[in-house]
mmCIF file with all atom_site columns, C-alpha atoms in Angstrom:
data_model
loop_
_atom_site.group_PDB
_atom_site.id
_atom_site.type_symbol
_atom_site.label_atom_id
_atom_site.label_alt_id
_atom_site.label_comp_id
_atom_site.label_asym_id
_atom_site.label_entity_id
_atom_site.label_seq_id
_atom_site.pdbx_PDB_ins_code
_atom_site.Cartn_x
_atom_site.Cartn_y
_atom_site.Cartn_z
_atom_site.occupancy
_atom_site.B_iso_or_equiv
_atom_site.pdbx_formal_charge
_atom_site.auth_seq_id
_atom_site.auth_comp_id
_atom_site.auth_asym_id
_atom_site.auth_atom_id
_atom_site.pdbx_PDB_model_num
ATOM 1   C CA . MET D 1 1   ? 8.320  7.258   -5.468  1.00 0.00 ? 1   MET D CA 1
ATOM 2   C CA . GLU D 1 2   ? 9.690  7.703   -1.961  1.00 0.00 ? 2   GLU D CA 1
ATOM 3   C CA . MET D 1 3   ? 12.989 6.374   -0.635  1.00 0.00 ? 3   MET D CA 1
ATOM 4   C CA . LEU D 1 4   ? 11.542 3.628   1.604   1.00 0.00 ? 4   LEU D CA 1
ATOM 5   C CA . ASP D 1 5   ? 9.287  2.452   -1.221  1.00 0.00 ? 5   ASP D CA 1
ATOM 6   C CA . ALA D 1 6   ? 12.256 2.369   -3.598  1.00 0.00 ? 6   ALA D CA 1
ATOM 7   C CA . LEU D 1 7   ? 14.313 0.401   -1.066  1.00 0.00 ? 7   LEU D CA 1
ATOM 8   C CA . SER D 1 8   ? 11.468 -2.075  -0.611  1.00 0.00 ? 8   SER D CA 1
ATOM 9   C CA . GLN D 1 9   ? 11.176 -2.493  -4.388  1.00 0.00 ? 9   GLN D CA 1
ATOM 10  C CA . THR D 1 10  ? 14.918 -2.991  -4.839  1.00 0.00 ? 10  THR D CA 1
ATOM 11  C CA . PHE D 1 11  ? 14.941 -5.563  -2.038  1.00 0.00 ? 11  PHE D CA 1
ATOM 12  C CA . ASP D 1 12  ? 12.072 -7.443  -3.728  1.00 0.00 ? 12  ASP D CA 1
ATOM 13  C CA . HIS D 1 13  ? 13.867 -7.286  -7.080  1.00 0.00 ? 13  HIS D CA 1
ATOM 14  C CA . THR D 1 14  ? 17.147 -8.442  -5.547  1.00 0.00 ? 14  THR D CA 1
ATOM 15  C CA . ILE D 1 15  ? 15.458 -11.319 -3.700  1.00 0.00 ? 15  ILE D CA 1
ATOM 16  C CA . THR D 1 16  ? 14.247 -12.602 -7.080  1.00 0.00 ? 16  THR D CA 1
ATOM 17  C CA . ILE D 1 17  ? 17.767 -12.349 -8.542  1.00 0.00 ? 17  ILE D CA 1
ATOM 18  C CA . VAL D 1 18  ? 19.498 -13.885 -5.522  1.00 0.00 ? 18  VAL D CA 1
ATOM 19  C CA . SER D 1 19  ? 16.926 -16.704 -5.455  1.00 0.00 ? 19  SER D CA 1
ATOM 20  C CA . GLY D 1 20  ? 17.904 -17.523 -9.036  1.00 0.00 ? 20  GLY D CA 1
ATOM 21  C CA . VAL D 1 21  ? 21.568 -18.156 -8.184  1.00 0.00 ? 21  VAL D CA 1
ATOM 22  C CA . ALA D 1 22  ? 22.543 -21.832 -8.331  1.00 0.00 ? 22  ALA D CA 1
ATOM 23  C CA . SER D 1 23  ? 25.268 -23.163 -6.047  1.00 0.00 ? 23  SER D CA 1
ATOM 24  C CA . ASP D 1 24  ? 27.329 -24.235 -9.072  1.00 0.00 ? 24  ASP D CA 1
ATOM 25  C CA . GLN D 1 25  ? 27.517 -20.556 -10.130 1.00 0.00 ? 25  GLN D CA 1
ATOM 26  C CA . LEU D 1 26  ? 29.271 -19.347 -6.974  1.00 0.00 ? 26  LEU D CA 1
ATOM 27  C CA . GLY D 1 27  ? 32.725 -19.451 -8.543  1.00 0.00 ? 27  GLY D CA 1
ATOM 28  C CA . ALA D 1 28  ? 31.679 -17.509 -11.656 1.00 0.00 ? 28  ALA D CA 1
ATOM 29  C CA . PRO D 1 29  ? 33.193 -14.080 -12.342 1.00 0.00 ? 29  PRO D CA 1
ATOM 30  C CA . THR D 1 30  ? 31.085 -10.940 -11.951 1.00 0.00 ? 30  THR D CA 1
ATOM 31  C CA . PRO D 1 31  ? 31.169 -7.413  -13.370 1.00 0.00 ? 31  PRO D CA 1
ATOM 32  C CA . CYS D 1 32  ? 32.920 -6.548  -10.081 1.00 0.00 ? 32  CYS D CA 1
ATOM 33  C CA . ARG D 1 33  ? 36.260 -7.711  -11.449 1.00 0.00 ? 33  ARG D CA 1
ATOM 34  C CA . GLU D 1 34  ? 37.813 -8.966  -8.237  1.00 0.00 ? 34  GLU D CA 1
ATOM 35  C CA . TRP D 1 35  ? 34.745 -10.821 -6.952  1.00 0.00 ? 35  TRP D CA 1
ATOM 36  C CA . THR D 1 36  ? 33.151 -14.135 -7.764  1.00 0.00 ? 36  THR D CA 1
ATOM 37  C CA . VAL D 1 37  ? 29.408 -14.631 -7.407  1.00 0.00 ? 37  VAL D CA 1
ATOM 38  C CA . ARG D 1 38  ? 30.051 -16.048 -3.900  1.00 0.00 ? 38  ARG D CA 1
ATOM 39  C CA . ASP D 1 39  ? 32.066 -12.943 -2.959  1.00 0.00 ? 39  ASP D CA 1
ATOM 40  C CA . LEU D 1 40  ? 29.406 -10.606 -4.331  1.00 0.00 ? 40  LEU D CA 1
ATOM 41  C CA . LEU D 1 41  ? 26.539 -12.438 -2.596  1.00 0.00 ? 41  LEU D CA 1
ATOM 42  C CA . ALA D 1 42  ? 28.428 -12.317 0.717   1.00 0.00 ? 42  ALA D CA 1
ATOM 43  C CA . HIS D 1 43  ? 29.212 -8.623  0.246   1.00 0.00 ? 43  HIS D CA 1
ATOM 44  C CA . THR D 1 44  ? 25.678 -7.674  -0.772  1.00 0.00 ? 44  THR D CA 1
ATOM 45  C CA . THR D 1 45  ? 24.170 -9.626  2.119   1.00 0.00 ? 45  THR D CA 1
ATOM 46  C CA . GLY D 1 46  ? 26.713 -8.207  4.581   1.00 0.00 ? 46  GLY D CA 1
ATOM 47  C CA . VAL D 1 47  ? 26.062 -4.648  3.466   1.00 0.00 ? 47  VAL D CA 1
ATOM 48  C CA . ILE D 1 48  ? 22.324 -5.156  3.999   1.00 0.00 ? 48  ILE D CA 1
ATOM 49  C CA . VAL D 1 49  ? 22.994 -6.581  7.471   1.00 0.00 ? 49  VAL D CA 1
ATOM 50  C CA . ASN D 1 50  ? 25.148 -3.561  8.388   1.00 0.00 ? 50  ASN D CA 1
ATOM 51  C CA . MET D 1 51  ? 22.604 -1.129  6.995   1.00 0.00 ? 51  MET D CA 1
ATOM 52  C CA . GLY D 1 52  ? 19.960 -2.619  9.261   1.00 0.00 ? 52  GLY D CA 1
ATOM 53  C CA . LEU D 1 53  ? 22.295 -2.651  12.255  1.00 0.00 ? 53  LEU D CA 1
ATOM 54  C CA . GLY D 1 54  ? 23.304 0.952   11.606  1.00 0.00 ? 54  GLY D CA 1
ATOM 55  C CA . ALA D 1 55  ? 19.698 2.063   11.173  1.00 0.00 ? 55  ALA D CA 1
ATOM 56  C CA . SER D 1 56  ? 18.915 0.346   14.490  1.00 0.00 ? 56  SER D CA 1
ATOM 57  C CA . GLY D 1 57  ? 21.876 1.932   16.269  1.00 0.00 ? 57  GLY D CA 1
ATOM 58  C CA . GLN D 1 58  ? 23.529 -1.440  16.884  1.00 0.00 ? 58  GLN D CA 1
ATOM 59  C CA . SER D 1 59  ? 27.159 -2.478  16.536  1.00 0.00 ? 59  SER D CA 1
ATOM 60  C CA . LEU D 1 60  ? 28.183 -3.182  12.960  1.00 0.00 ? 60  LEU D CA 1
ATOM 61  C CA . LEU D 1 61  ? 29.773 -6.301  11.506  1.00 0.00 ? 61  LEU D CA 1
ATOM 62  C CA . PRO D 1 62  ? 33.543 -5.869  11.372  1.00 0.00 ? 62  PRO D CA 1
ATOM 63  C CA . ASP D 1 63  ? 33.717 -7.214  7.800   1.00 0.00 ? 63  ASP D CA 1
ATOM 64  C CA . VAL D 1 64  ? 30.677 -7.111  5.513   1.00 0.00 ? 64  VAL D CA 1
ATOM 65  C CA . ASN D 1 65  ? 32.450 -9.397  3.048   1.00 0.00 ? 65  ASN D CA 1
ATOM 66  C CA . ALA D 1 66  ? 32.806 -12.228 5.580   1.00 0.00 ? 66  ALA D CA 1
ATOM 67  C CA . VAL D 1 67  ? 29.111 -13.119 5.843   1.00 0.00 ? 67  VAL D CA 1
ATOM 68  C CA . GLU D 1 68  ? 28.536 -16.867 5.722   1.00 0.00 ? 68  GLU D CA 1
ATOM 69  C CA . LEU D 1 69  ? 26.106 -17.863 3.001   1.00 0.00 ? 69  LEU D CA 1
ATOM 70  C CA . ASP D 1 70  ? 23.642 -20.596 3.786   1.00 0.00 ? 70  ASP D CA 1
ATOM 71  C CA . GLY D 1 71  ? 22.218 -23.022 1.239   1.00 0.00 ? 71  GLY D CA 1
ATOM 72  C CA . ASP D 1 72  ? 19.133 -20.965 0.404   1.00 0.00 ? 72  ASP D CA 1
ATOM 73  C CA . PHE D 1 73  ? 20.541 -17.648 -0.819  1.00 0.00 ? 73  PHE D CA 1
ATOM 74  C CA . GLY D 1 74  ? 17.117 -16.170 -1.581  1.00 0.00 ? 74  GLY D CA 1
ATOM 75  C CA . ALA D 1 75  ? 15.624 -16.966 1.838   1.00 0.00 ? 75  ALA D CA 1
ATOM 76  C CA . GLN D 1 76  ? 18.739 -15.684 3.603   1.00 0.00 ? 76  GLN D CA 1
ATOM 77  C CA . PHE D 1 77  ? 18.686 -12.422 1.642   1.00 0.00 ? 77  PHE D CA 1
ATOM 78  C CA . SER D 1 78  ? 14.930 -12.064 2.115   1.00 0.00 ? 78  SER D CA 1
ATOM 79  C CA . ASN D 1 79  ? 15.252 -12.373 5.904   1.00 0.00 ? 79  ASN D CA 1
ATOM 80  C CA . VAL D 1 80  ? 18.106 -9.868  6.067   1.00 0.00 ? 80  VAL D CA 1
ATOM 81  C CA . ALA D 1 81  ? 16.284 -7.429  3.764   1.00 0.00 ? 81  ALA D CA 1
ATOM 82  C CA . ALA D 1 82  ? 13.077 -7.639  5.827   1.00 0.00 ? 82  ALA D CA 1
ATOM 83  C CA . ARG D 1 83  ? 14.959 -6.819  9.046   1.00 0.00 ? 83  ARG D CA 1
ATOM 84  C CA . THR D 1 84  ? 16.784 -3.939  7.378   1.00 0.00 ? 84  THR D CA 1
ATOM 85  C CA . LEU D 1 85  ? 13.644 -2.450  5.829   1.00 0.00 ? 85  LEU D CA 1
ATOM 86  C CA . ALA D 1 86  ? 11.919 -2.671  9.227   1.00 0.00 ? 86  ALA D CA 1
ATOM 87  C CA . ALA D 1 87  ? 14.906 -0.913  10.832  1.00 0.00 ? 87  ALA D CA 1
ATOM 88  C CA . TRP D 1 88  ? 14.814 1.935   8.289   1.00 0.00 ? 88  TRP D CA 1
ATOM 89  C CA . THR D 1 89  ? 11.027 2.234   8.618   1.00 0.00 ? 89  THR D CA 1
ATOM 90  C CA . THR D 1 90  ? 11.222 2.415   12.421  1.00 0.00 ? 90  THR D CA 1
ATOM 91  C CA . ARG D 1 91  ? 14.188 4.797   12.438  1.00 0.00 ? 91  ARG D CA 1
ATOM 92  C CA . GLY D 1 92  ? 13.078 7.175   9.722   1.00 0.00 ? 92  GLY D CA 1
ATOM 93  C CA . LEU D 1 93  ? 15.366 9.351   7.621   1.00 0.00 ? 93  LEU D CA 1
ATOM 94  C CA . ASP D 1 94  ? 16.091 12.179  10.055  1.00 0.00 ? 94  ASP D CA 1
ATOM 95  C CA . GLY D 1 95  ? 19.255 12.648  12.072  1.00 0.00 ? 95  GLY D CA 1
ATOM 96  C CA . GLU D 1 96  ? 22.597 10.896  11.731  1.00 0.00 ? 96  GLU D CA 1
ATOM 97  C CA . LEU D 1 97  ? 23.762 7.320   11.887  1.00 0.00 ? 97  LEU D CA 1
ATOM 98  C CA . ASP D 1 98  ? 26.827 5.197   11.242  1.00 0.00 ? 98  ASP D CA 1
ATOM 99  C CA . ILE D 1 99  ? 26.622 2.449   8.633   1.00 0.00 ? 99  ILE D CA 1
ATOM 100 C CA . GLY D 1 100 ? 30.359 1.867   8.546   1.00 0.00 ? 100 GLY D CA 1
ATOM 101 C CA . ALA D 1 101 ? 31.803 5.033   7.024   1.00 0.00 ? 101 ALA D CA 1
ATOM 102 C CA . GLY D 1 102 ? 31.426 7.230   10.090  1.00 0.00 ? 102 GLY D CA 1
ATOM 103 C CA . PRO D 1 103 ? 28.513 9.479   11.056  1.00 0.00 ? 103 PRO D CA 1
ATOM 104 C CA . MET D 1 104 ? 26.366 10.668  8.164   1.00 0.00 ? 104 MET D CA 1
ATOM 105 C CA . PRO D 1 105 ? 22.814 11.861  7.598   1.00 0.00 ? 105 PRO D CA 1
ATOM 106 C CA . ALA D 1 106 ? 20.349 8.987   7.655   1.00 0.00 ? 106 ALA D CA 1
ATOM 107 C CA . ALA D 1 107 ? 19.063 10.084  4.231   1.00 0.00 ? 107 ALA D CA 1
ATOM 108 C CA . ALA D 1 108 ? 22.577 9.609   2.804   1.00 0.00 ? 108 ALA D CA 1
ATOM 109 C CA . GLY D 1 109 ? 22.838 6.178   4.442   1.00 0.00 ? 109 GLY D CA 1
ATOM 110 C CA . ILE D 1 110 ? 19.602 4.897   2.957   1.00 0.00 ? 110 ILE D CA 1
ATOM 111 C CA . SER D 1 111 ? 20.627 6.327   -0.429  1.00 0.00 ? 111 SER D CA 1
ATOM 112 C CA . ILE D 1 112 ? 23.809 4.267   -0.268  1.00 0.00 ? 112 ILE D CA 1
ATOM 113 C CA . ASN D 1 113 ? 21.771 1.212   0.741   1.00 0.00 ? 113 ASN D CA 1
ATOM 114 C CA . LEU D 1 114 ? 19.469 1.692   -2.253  1.00 0.00 ? 114 LEU D CA 1
ATOM 115 C CA . LEU D 1 115 ? 22.259 2.319   -4.733  1.00 0.00 ? 115 LEU D CA 1
ATOM 116 C CA . ASP D 1 116 ? 24.487 -0.534  -3.551  1.00 0.00 ? 116 ASP D CA 1
ATOM 117 C CA . THR D 1 117 ? 21.683 -3.111  -3.533  1.00 0.00 ? 117 THR D CA 1
ATOM 118 C CA . THR D 1 118 ? 20.239 -2.113  -6.893  1.00 0.00 ? 118 THR D CA 1
ATOM 119 C CA . THR D 1 119 ? 23.626 -2.077  -8.583  1.00 0.00 ? 119 THR D CA 1
ATOM 120 C CA . HIS D 1 120 ? 24.681 -5.425  -7.169  1.00 0.00 ? 120 HIS D CA 1
ATOM 121 C CA . SER D 1 121 ? 21.374 -7.018  -8.210  1.00 0.00 ? 121 SER D CA 1
ATOM 122 C CA . TRP D 1 122 ? 22.379 -6.147  -11.781 1.00 0.00 ? 122 TRP D CA 1
ATOM 123 C CA . ASP D 1 123 ? 25.900 -7.500  -11.225 1.00 0.00 ? 123 ASP D CA 1
ATOM 124 C CA . ILE D 1 124 ? 24.590 -10.791 -9.839  1.00 0.00 ? 124 ILE D CA 1
ATOM 125 C CA . ALA D 1 125 ? 22.014 -11.150 -12.613 1.00 0.00 ? 125 ALA D CA 1
ATOM 126 C CA . ARG D 1 126 ? 24.644 -10.566 -15.302 1.00 0.00 ? 126 ARG D CA 1
ATOM 127 C CA . ALA D 1 127 ? 27.060 -13.023 -13.692 1.00 0.00 ? 127 ALA D CA 1
ATOM 128 C CA . THR D 1 128 ? 24.451 -15.776 -13.440 1.00 0.00 ? 128 THR D CA 1
ATOM 129 C CA . GLY D 1 129 ? 22.736 -15.400 -16.818 1.00 0.00 ? 129 GLY D CA 1
ATOM 130 C CA . GLN D 1 130 ? 19.534 -13.868 -15.443 1.00 0.00 ? 130 GLN D CA 1
ATOM 131 C CA . ASP D 1 131 ? 17.630 -10.908 -16.871 1.00 0.00 ? 131 ASP D CA 1
ATOM 132 C CA . PRO D 1 132 ? 19.501 -7.898  -15.432 1.00 0.00 ? 132 PRO D CA 1
ATOM 133 C CA . GLU D 1 133 ? 16.784 -5.323  -16.199 1.00 0.00 ? 133 GLU D CA 1
ATOM 134 C CA . ILE D 1 134 ? 15.643 -3.348  -13.189 1.00 0.00 ? 134 ILE D CA 1
ATOM 135 C CA . PRO D 1 135 ? 12.024 -2.145  -13.340 1.00 0.00 ? 135 PRO D CA 1
ATOM 136 C CA . ASP D 1 136 ? 12.084 1.152   -15.277 1.00 0.00 ? 136 ASP D CA 1
ATOM 137 C CA . GLU D 1 137 ? 10.542 3.375   -12.610 1.00 0.00 ? 137 GLU D CA 1
ATOM 138 C CA . LEU D 1 138 ? 12.929 1.988   -9.989  1.00 0.00 ? 138 LEU D CA 1
ATOM 139 C CA . ALA D 1 139 ? 16.004 2.286   -12.240 1.00 0.00 ? 139 ALA D CA 1
ATOM 140 C CA . THR D 1 140 ? 15.067 5.885   -13.089 1.00 0.00 ? 140 THR D CA 1
ATOM 141 C CA . TYR D 1 141 ? 14.675 6.738   -9.405  1.00 0.00 ? 141 TYR D CA 1
ATOM 142 C CA . VAL D 1 142 ? 17.966 5.053   -8.443  1.00 0.00 ? 142 VAL D CA 1
ATOM 143 C CA . LEU D 1 143 ? 19.769 6.863   -11.287 1.00 0.00 ? 143 LEU D CA 1
ATOM 144 C CA . ALA D 1 144 ? 18.570 10.191  -9.855  1.00 0.00 ? 144 ALA D CA 1
ATOM 145 C CA . VAL D 1 145 ? 19.776 9.122   -6.395  1.00 0.00 ? 145 VAL D CA 1
ATOM 146 C CA . ALA D 1 146 ? 23.119 8.010   -7.855  1.00 0.00 ? 146 ALA D CA 1
ATOM 147 C CA . GLY D 1 147 ? 23.588 11.430  -9.423  1.00 0.00 ? 147 GLY D CA 1
ATOM 148 C CA . GLY D 1 148 ? 23.390 12.948  -5.951  1.00 0.00 ? 148 GLY D CA 1
ATOM 149 C CA . VAL D 1 149 ? 25.651 10.367  -4.286  1.00 0.00 ? 149 VAL D CA 1
ATOM 150 C CA . VAL D 1 150 ? 28.386 9.520   -6.786  1.00 0.00 ? 150 VAL D CA 1
ATOM 151 C CA . SER D 1 151 ? 30.470 12.661  -7.097  1.00 0.00 ? 151 SER D CA 1
ATOM 152 C CA . ALA D 1 152 ? 33.915 12.642  -8.717  1.00 0.00 ? 152 ALA D CA 1
ATOM 153 C CA . ASP D 1 153 ? 35.506 12.217  -5.269  1.00 0.00 ? 153 ASP D CA 1
ATOM 154 C CA . ILE D 1 154 ? 33.207 9.350   -4.329  1.00 0.00 ? 154 ILE D CA 1
ATOM 155 C CA . ARG D 1 155 ? 33.683 7.731   -7.751  1.00 0.00 ? 155 ARG D CA 1
ATOM 156 C CA . ALA D 1 156 ? 37.457 7.623   -7.221  1.00 0.00 ? 156 ALA D CA 1
ATOM 157 C CA . ALA D 1 157 ? 37.319 6.580   -3.547  1.00 0.00 ? 157 ALA D CA 1
ATOM 158 C CA . ALA D 1 158 ? 34.709 3.858   -4.076  1.00 0.00 ? 158 ALA D CA 1
ATOM 159 C CA . GLY D 1 159 ? 36.368 2.412   -7.158  1.00 0.00 ? 159 GLY D CA 1
ATOM 160 C CA . PHE D 1 160 ? 33.692 3.272   -9.693  1.00 0.00 ? 160 PHE D CA 1
ATOM 161 C CA . ASP D 1 161 ? 34.996 3.348   -13.238 1.00 0.00 ? 161 ASP D CA 1
ATOM 162 C CA . PRO D 1 162 ? 34.295 6.485   -15.287 1.00 0.00 ? 162 PRO D CA 1
ATOM 163 C CA . ALA D 1 163 ? 30.742 6.824   -16.552 1.00 0.00 ? 163 ALA D CA 1
ATOM 164 C CA . ILE D 1 164 ? 30.076 5.329   -19.967 1.00 0.00 ? 164 ILE D CA 1
ATOM 165 C CA . VAL D 1 165 ? 28.227 7.447   -22.526 1.00 0.00 ? 165 VAL D CA 1
ATOM 166 C CA . LEU D 1 166 ? 25.292 5.631   -24.091 1.00 0.00 ? 166 LEU D CA 1
ATOM 167 C CA . PRO D 1 167 ? 23.186 6.445   -27.127 1.00 0.00 ? 167 PRO D CA 1
ATOM 168 C CA . ALA D 1 168 ? 19.894 8.253   -26.661 1.00 0.00 ? 168 ALA D CA 1
ATOM 169 C CA . GLY D 1 169 ? 17.018 5.938   -25.914 1.00 0.00 ? 169 GLY D CA 1
ATOM 170 C CA . SER D 1 170 ? 19.014 3.496   -23.770 1.00 0.00 ? 170 SER D CA 1
ATOM 171 C CA . SER D 1 171 ? 16.987 1.775   -21.048 1.00 0.00 ? 171 SER D CA 1
ATOM 172 C CA . ALA D 1 172 ? 16.911 3.212   -17.542 1.00 0.00 ? 172 ALA D CA 1
ATOM 173 C CA . THR D 1 173 ? 18.826 0.156   -16.317 1.00 0.00 ? 173 THR D CA 1
ATOM 174 C CA . ASP D 1 174 ? 21.538 0.648   -18.927 1.00 0.00 ? 174 ASP D CA 1
ATOM 175 C CA . GLN D 1 175 ? 21.777 4.354   -18.062 1.00 0.00 ? 175 GLN D CA 1
ATOM 176 C CA . LEU D 1 176 ? 22.140 3.546   -14.352 1.00 0.00 ? 176 LEU D CA 1
ATOM 177 C CA . VAL D 1 177 ? 24.872 0.940   -14.725 1.00 0.00 ? 177 VAL D CA 1
ATOM 178 C CA . ALA D 1 178 ? 26.697 3.014   -17.345 1.00 0.00 ? 178 ALA D CA 1
ATOM 179 C CA . PHE D 1 179 ? 26.684 5.997   -14.986 1.00 0.00 ? 179 PHE D CA 1
ATOM 180 C CA . LEU D 1 180 ? 28.385 3.724   -12.461 1.00 0.00 ? 180 LEU D CA 1
ATOM 181 C CA . GLY D 1 181 ? 31.020 2.699   -15.002 1.00 0.00 ? 181 GLY D CA 1
ATOM 182 C CA . ARG D 1 182 ? 29.633 -0.700  -15.918 1.00 0.00 ? 182 ARG D CA 1
ATOM 183 C CA . GLN D 1 183 ? 29.260 -1.801  -19.515 1.00 0.00 ? 183 GLN D CA 1
ATOM 184 C CA . PRO D 1 184 ? 25.570 -2.588  -20.127 1.00 0.00 ? 184 PRO D CA 1
#
C-alpha cells in the first residue's frame, strides 16, 4: 500500500462513518474526553480542510475546530476529502509544506493527515454506536505510520495517553487505537 492510496481508503472509510452520524448524536461524548461528537466532527473536517490548503500552498484556517457543520455531514466531509486528496495528489510528497505546525516534509504532513483521520473515524464510530473496525490492511498500514510519527515527545505534546498493552491476536484496529492510548 502507498501513502496516497491509504489516505484515499481512510477518507472513504471515514465518509461512511461520518455519514452514519445522526444530528441527535452531536452532543454525545467521544473517546476524545473534552469533545462531543459535534466538536470532533468539526475538528476532523477542519483538519482535512487545512491539510488540503497546506498541500496546495494556500493560507490555512485560523482555527480548525471552528468549522461550521452543515446538515449533511457525510456530503460535507466527502467534498472536503476529495479536494484534499486532489491537493495531495497534485502536490506529491516531496519538499516541505506548512499544515499548521510550521514547515515540515510533505511526507510527514500526509502521515499526520492519515493518522489523524483514521483515528478520529474510530472515535466517531465509537461515540455514535457504529462499527469502529478499520479495514485490516489499512489499520496495519496506519499502525506502521503511527510508529514512525508518535514518538514519546509527540505523544506528550499532542496529548496522547500512554500506549495500552493488548493480548496477542488483537485486531489491527485495536492495536492501532491502543498504541494511541485509546481503550479498544
